[in-house]
Amino acid sequence: MRTTILGIESSCDDTSASIIQDGFLLSNVIANQEVHKIYGGVVPELASRAHQQNIIPVVDRAIKIAGLTKNDISAVAFTRGPGLLGSLLVGTSFAKGFALFNNLPLIEVNHLQAHVLSHFIMEKGVDNQLPTFPFLCLLVSGGHTQIILVNDYFEMKIIGQTIDDAAGEAFDKCAKIMGLPYPGGPLVDKYSKEGNPQAFKFTKPRVSGLDYSYSGFKTAFLYFIKEKIKTDPDFIEKNLYDLCASIQFTIVDILLDKLKMAIRETGVKEVAIGGGVSANSGLRKSILELSLKMKFKAFIPEFRYTTDNAAMIAITGYHKFLKNQFIGHDVVPLARMTF
Ligand code: KG4
Ligand code: ZN
């Protein structure tokens, strides 16, 4: 008997559905929401409305691309949290309705655990390299910056995290200060390739232990730009590439400082990265360089698994299915959810 999981993700502004069969990916459909661009950030009310419009066609496509029918599905896994409550409600309600109508078990998934477990998605015809326990995962997104010690699929411990802004937020906020559209992270990455990372120096925060802080850097950048513009109104335009490269260098450098400390403290030999910011070319390159220096095995996700996707929800659901971890229909989404 095959185990076929339908995964549903709707925690922020991406509506996604995926089919994973016996741990192998069969489909992963993502509908992005362009509507937020002009507002400079995700508008929760618009996000939940777009999820409502997208969810049925996205699920339908995921099942069709997998070459299956709904009768082949063993269970429905959905993101319970953390995320925007209105957005989570759409995915949760749909999952419940689908499971009830088709008489299928329901599996709740923690979005952050799913980012970590995305490294276990297997694909046919590919040399699937999976991490072995224990390993560290640096989870960096628009909402989170965490170092997680992963002892087993569902035994994860956050050993360091941001005390204020997330790394993705730092990218996006600095980009906004320079007048770039939301989300600014990918653009900063793109322009960095043409710039000098040492052109501008920014001080790094001093936070104890394995925790991070990015709000001081963002504020320092804001005042730096305001000061420069006073004497040269075209300062940003003239220095955009160097500014982006210097911002990226600083954000990545801060990430790596604490990660190095965590590797030394835990003695782990495998390190993975995940979340939207793990698409950043500077971070990917630096982790690979560090892996050679510190002699650990690095797991860099494919680009399509860095941002929010349902494949990571389905693979997490698959491992919960194997452990008979199901949830009742009285489950409600949670905007805040820890593990
Ligand atoms: O994981 P994600 O899709 O959503 C959540 O926040 O949960 O991450 C989105 C974040 C945004 O802040 C975006 O700017 C950032 O990931 N991001 C990047 C890059 N691609 C996405 N930041 C830097 N460089 C990139 N290439
Ligand atoms: Zn995410």
Tab-separated table of N, CA and C in Angstrom, residues 227-299:
chain	number	residue	atom	x	y	z
A	227	GLU	N	21.582	60.750	6.471
A	227	GLU	CA	22.732	61.652	6.565
A	227	GLU	C	23.364	61.880	5.191
A	228	LYS	N	23.536	60.799	4.438
A	228	LYS	CA	24.178	60.876	3.114
A	228	LYS	C	23.322	61.670	2.138
A	229	ILE	N	22.004	61.492	2.236
A	229	ILE	CA	21.092	62.161	1.304
A	229	ILE	C	21.088	63.683	1.506
A	230	LYS	N	21.401	64.097	2.756
A	230	LYS	CA	21.448	65.543	3.054
A	230	LYS	C	22.438	66.252	2.143
A	231	THR	N	23.584	65.614	1.900
A	231	THR	CA	24.616	66.261	1.084
A	231	THR	C	24.540	65.844	-0.384
A	232	ASP	N	23.953	64.687	-0.633
A	232	ASP	CA	23.838	64.225	-2.024
A	232	ASP	C	22.491	63.514	-2.225
A	233	PRO	N	21.489	64.195	-2.766
A	233	PRO	CA	20.157	63.582	-2.921
A	233	PRO	C	20.170	62.337	-3.817
A	234	ASP	N	21.194	62.198	-4.646
A	234	ASP	CA	21.256	61.020	-5.537
A	234	ASP	C	22.129	59.899	-4.971
A	235	PHE	N	22.452	60.007	-3.668
A	235	PHE	CA	23.392	59.049	-3.075
A	235	PHE	C	22.983	57.589	-3.315
A	236	ILE	N	21.690	57.289	-3.113
A	236	ILE	CA	21.252	55.876	-3.241
A	236	ILE	C	21.444	55.404	-4.684
A	237	GLU	N	20.951	56.218	-5.600
A	237	GLU	CA	21.039	55.853	-7.027
A	237	GLU	C	22.488	55.593	-7.458
A	238	LYS	N	23.379	56.492	-7.011
A	238	LYS	CA	24.796	56.379	-7.407
A	238	LYS	C	25.482	55.167	-6.785
A	239	ASN	N	24.996	54.752	-5.602
A	239	ASN	CA	25.712	53.695	-4.857
A	239	ASN	C	24.893	52.432	-4.637
A	240	LEU	N	23.797	52.269	-5.400
A	240	LEU	CA	22.856	51.178	-5.116
A	240	LEU	C	23.533	49.810	-5.023
A	241	TYR	N	24.392	49.505	-5.975
A	241	TYR	CA	25.012	48.165	-5.998
A	241	TYR	C	25.924	47.958	-4.784
A	242	ASP	N	26.726	48.992	-4.483
A	242	ASP	CA	27.625	48.881	-3.324
A	242	ASP	C	26.843	48.812	-2.013
A	243	LEU	N	25.746	49.581	-1.955
A	243	LEU	CA	24.920	49.550	-0.737
A	243	LEU	C	24.343	48.147	-0.542
A	244	CYS	N	23.800	47.580	-1.610
A	244	CYS	CA	23.198	46.240	-1.521
A	244	CYS	C	24.249	45.207	-1.115
A	245	ALA	N	25.413	45.272	-1.742
A	245	ALA	CA	26.468	44.298	-1.432
A	245	ALA	C	26.912	44.429	0.029
A	246	SER	N	26.977	45.669	0.518
A	246	SER	CA	27.430	45.883	1.900
A	246	SER	C	26.370	45.424	2.898
A	247	ILE	N	25.092	45.675	2.578
A	247	ILE	CA	24.000	45.210	3.459
A	247	ILE	C	24.034	43.689	3.539
A	248	GLN	N	24.104	43.076	2.363
A	248	GLN	CA	24.083	41.601	2.305
A	248	GLN	C	25.255	41.006	3.077
A	249	PHE	N	26.420	41.609	2.876
A	249	PHE	CA	27.610	41.119	3.564
A	249	PHE	C	27.389	41.153	5.078
A	250	THR	N	26.851	42.280	5.567
A	250	THR	CA	26.662	42.433	7.014
A	250	THR	C	25.630	41.436	7.553
A	251	ILE	N	24.482	41.326	6.857
A	251	ILE	CA	23.424	40.419	7.341
A	251	ILE	C	23.938	38.973	7.383
A	252	VAL	N	24.636	38.565	6.347
A	252	VAL	CA	25.151	37.184	6.283
A	252	VAL	C	26.234	36.970	7.345
A	253	ASP	N	27.081	37.982	7.498
A	253	ASP	CA	28.169	37.885	8.479
A	253	ASP	C	27.605	37.684	9.890
A	254	ILE	N	26.546	38.416	10.206
A	254	ILE	CA	25.900	38.292	11.522
A	254	ILE	C	25.338	36.866	11.669
A	255	LEU	N	24.696	36.375	10.595
A	255	LEU	CA	24.127	35.010	10.637
A	255	LEU	C	25.207	33.980	10.923
A	256	LEU	N	26.345	34.125	10.225
A	256	LEU	CA	27.398	33.111	10.333
A	256	LEU	C	28.128	33.134	11.673
A	257	ASP	N	28.275	34.322	12.253
A	257	ASP	CA	28.978	34.418	13.541
A	257	ASP	C	28.362	33.474	14.566
A	258	LYS	N	27.028	33.545	14.695
A	258	LYS	CA	26.342	32.724	15.696
A	258	LYS	C	26.269	31.262	15.263
A	259	LEU	N	26.157	31.043	13.966
A	259	LEU	CA	26.107	29.659	13.485
A	259	LEU	C	27.429	28.938	13.793
A	260	LYS	N	28.539	29.653	13.571
A	260	LYS	CA	29.858	29.063	13.872
A	260	LYS	C	29.932	28.677	15.348
A	261	MET	N	29.421	29.596	16.186
A	261	MET	CA	29.435	29.355	17.635
A	261	MET	C	28.608	28.096	17.952
A	262	ALA	N	27.446	27.970	17.300
A	262	ALA	CA	26.547	26.828	17.548
A	262	ALA	C	27.195	25.516	17.095
A	263	ILE	N	27.915	25.567	15.983
A	263	ILE	CA	28.581	24.348	15.483
A	263	ILE	C	29.646	23.903	16.482
A	264	ARG	N	30.394	24.898	16.976
A	264	ARG	CA	31.444	24.570	17.956
A	264	ARG	C	30.829	24.006	19.237
A	265	GLU	N	29.763	24.669	19.712
A	265	GLU	CA	29.150	24.247	20.984
A	265	GLU	C	28.504	22.872	20.922
A	266	THR	N	27.858	22.560	19.787
A	266	THR	CA	27.123	21.281	19.704
A	266	THR	C	27.989	20.156	19.154
A	267	GLY	N	29.016	20.518	18.391
A	267	GLY	CA	29.887	19.512	17.789
A	267	GLY	C	29.230	18.738	16.650
A	268	VAL	N	28.118	19.256	16.110
A	268	VAL	CA	27.442	18.533	15.015
A	268	VAL	C	28.292	18.576	13.737
A	269	LYS	N	28.048	17.601	12.876
A	269	LYS	CA	28.863	17.495	11.665
A	269	LYS	C	28.048	17.772	10.402
A	270	GLU	N	26.766	18.138	10.587
A	270	GLU	CA	25.922	18.444	9.430
A	270	GLU	C	25.127	19.711	9.720
A	271	VAL	N	25.062	20.595	8.712
A	271	VAL	CA	24.352	21.868	8.878
A	271	VAL	C	23.492	22.133	7.645
A	272	ALA	N	22.218	22.421	7.901
A	272	ALA	CA	21.305	22.737	6.799
A	272	ALA	C	20.854	24.186	6.925
A	273	ILE	N	20.418	24.765	5.807
A	273	ILE	CA	19.787	26.088	5.882
A	273	ILE	C	18.397	25.973	5.267
A	274	GLY	N	17.497	26.854	5.689
A	274	GLY	CA	16.138	26.800	5.159
A	274	GLY	C	15.434	28.127	5.339
A	275	GLY	N	14.266	28.263	4.711
A	275	GLY	CA	13.509	29.518	4.768
A	275	GLY	C	13.860	30.420	3.594
A	276	GLY	N	13.051	31.438	3.394
A	276	GLY	CA	13.198	32.323	2.226
A	276	GLY	C	14.601	32.879	2.031
A	277	VAL	N	15.261	33.280	3.122
A	277	VAL	CA	16.587	33.909	3.001
A	277	VAL	C	17.658	32.883	2.601
A	278	SER	N	17.351	31.586	2.720
A	278	SER	CA	18.340	30.583	2.301
A	278	SER	C	18.491	30.556	0.778
A	279	ALA	N	17.670	31.362	0.076
A	279	ALA	CA	17.853	31.523	-1.377
A	279	ALA	C	18.972	32.529	-1.667
A	280	ASN	N	19.406	33.240	-0.644
A	280	ASN	CA	20.396	34.306	-0.851
A	280	ASN	C	21.759	33.758	-1.294
A	281	SER	N	22.256	34.310	-2.392
A	281	SER	CA	23.495	33.775	-2.974
A	281	SER	C	24.692	33.962	-2.044
A	282	GLY	N	24.713	35.073	-1.324
A	282	GLY	CA	25.822	35.341	-0.396
A	282	GLY	C	25.831	34.326	0.741
A	283	LEU	N	24.656	34.023	1.266
A	283	LEU	CA	24.563	33.058	2.367
A	283	LEU	C	24.932	31.657	1.870
A	284	ARG	N	24.426	31.283	0.702
A	284	ARG	CA	24.699	29.934	0.167
A	284	ARG	C	26.203	29.731	-0.028
A	285	LYS	N	26.834	30.764	-0.616
A	285	LYS	CA	28.271	30.685	-0.890
A	285	LYS	C	29.062	30.618	0.430
A	286	SER	N	28.678	31.472	1.365
A	286	SER	CA	29.414	31.527	2.642
A	286	SER	C	29.295	30.221	3.416
A	287	ILE	N	28.094	29.597	3.384
A	287	ILE	CA	27.910	28.331	4.111
A	287	ILE	C	28.801	27.249	3.494
A	288	LEU	N	28.852	27.237	2.177
A	288	LEU	CA	29.696	26.228	1.509
A	288	LEU	C	31.170	26.427	1.858
A	289	GLU	N	31.603	27.698	1.851
A	289	GLU	CA	32.998	27.993	2.213
A	289	GLU	C	33.289	27.577	3.655
A	290	LEU	N	32.325	27.898	4.530
A	290	LEU	CA	32.490	27.567	5.945
A	290	LEU	C	32.535	26.054	6.164
A	291	SER	N	31.759	25.321	5.357
A	291	SER	CA	31.711	23.856	5.515
A	291	SER	C	33.082	23.238	5.213
A	292	LEU	N	33.809	23.844	4.289
A	292	LEU	CA	35.147	23.348	3.974
A	292	LEU	C	36.107	23.659	5.122
A	293	LYS	N	35.970	24.899	5.646
A	293	LYS	CA	36.851	25.331	6.731
A	293	LYS	C	36.602	24.547	8.020
A	294	MET	N	35.306	24.413	8.376
A	294	MET	CA	34.976	23.799	9.673
A	294	MET	C	34.670	22.310	9.553
A	295	LYS	N	34.764	21.818	8.314
A	295	LYS	CA	34.608	20.375	8.048
A	295	LYS	C	33.241	19.816	8.497
A	296	PHE	N	32.190	20.442	8.004
A	296	PHE	CA	30.859	19.850	8.203
A	296	PHE	C	30.217	19.675	6.833
A	297	LYS	N	29.166	18.850	6.792
A	297	LYS	CA	28.464	18.631	5.538
A	297	LYS	C	27.317	19.645	5.447
A	298	ALA	N	27.305	20.413	4.363
A	298	ALA	CA	26.287	21.467	4.233
A	298	ALA	C	25.120	20.992	3.373
A	299	PHE	N	23.910	21.332	3.799
A	299	PHE	CA	22.708	21.021	3.018
A	299	PHE	C	22.055	22.338	2.583
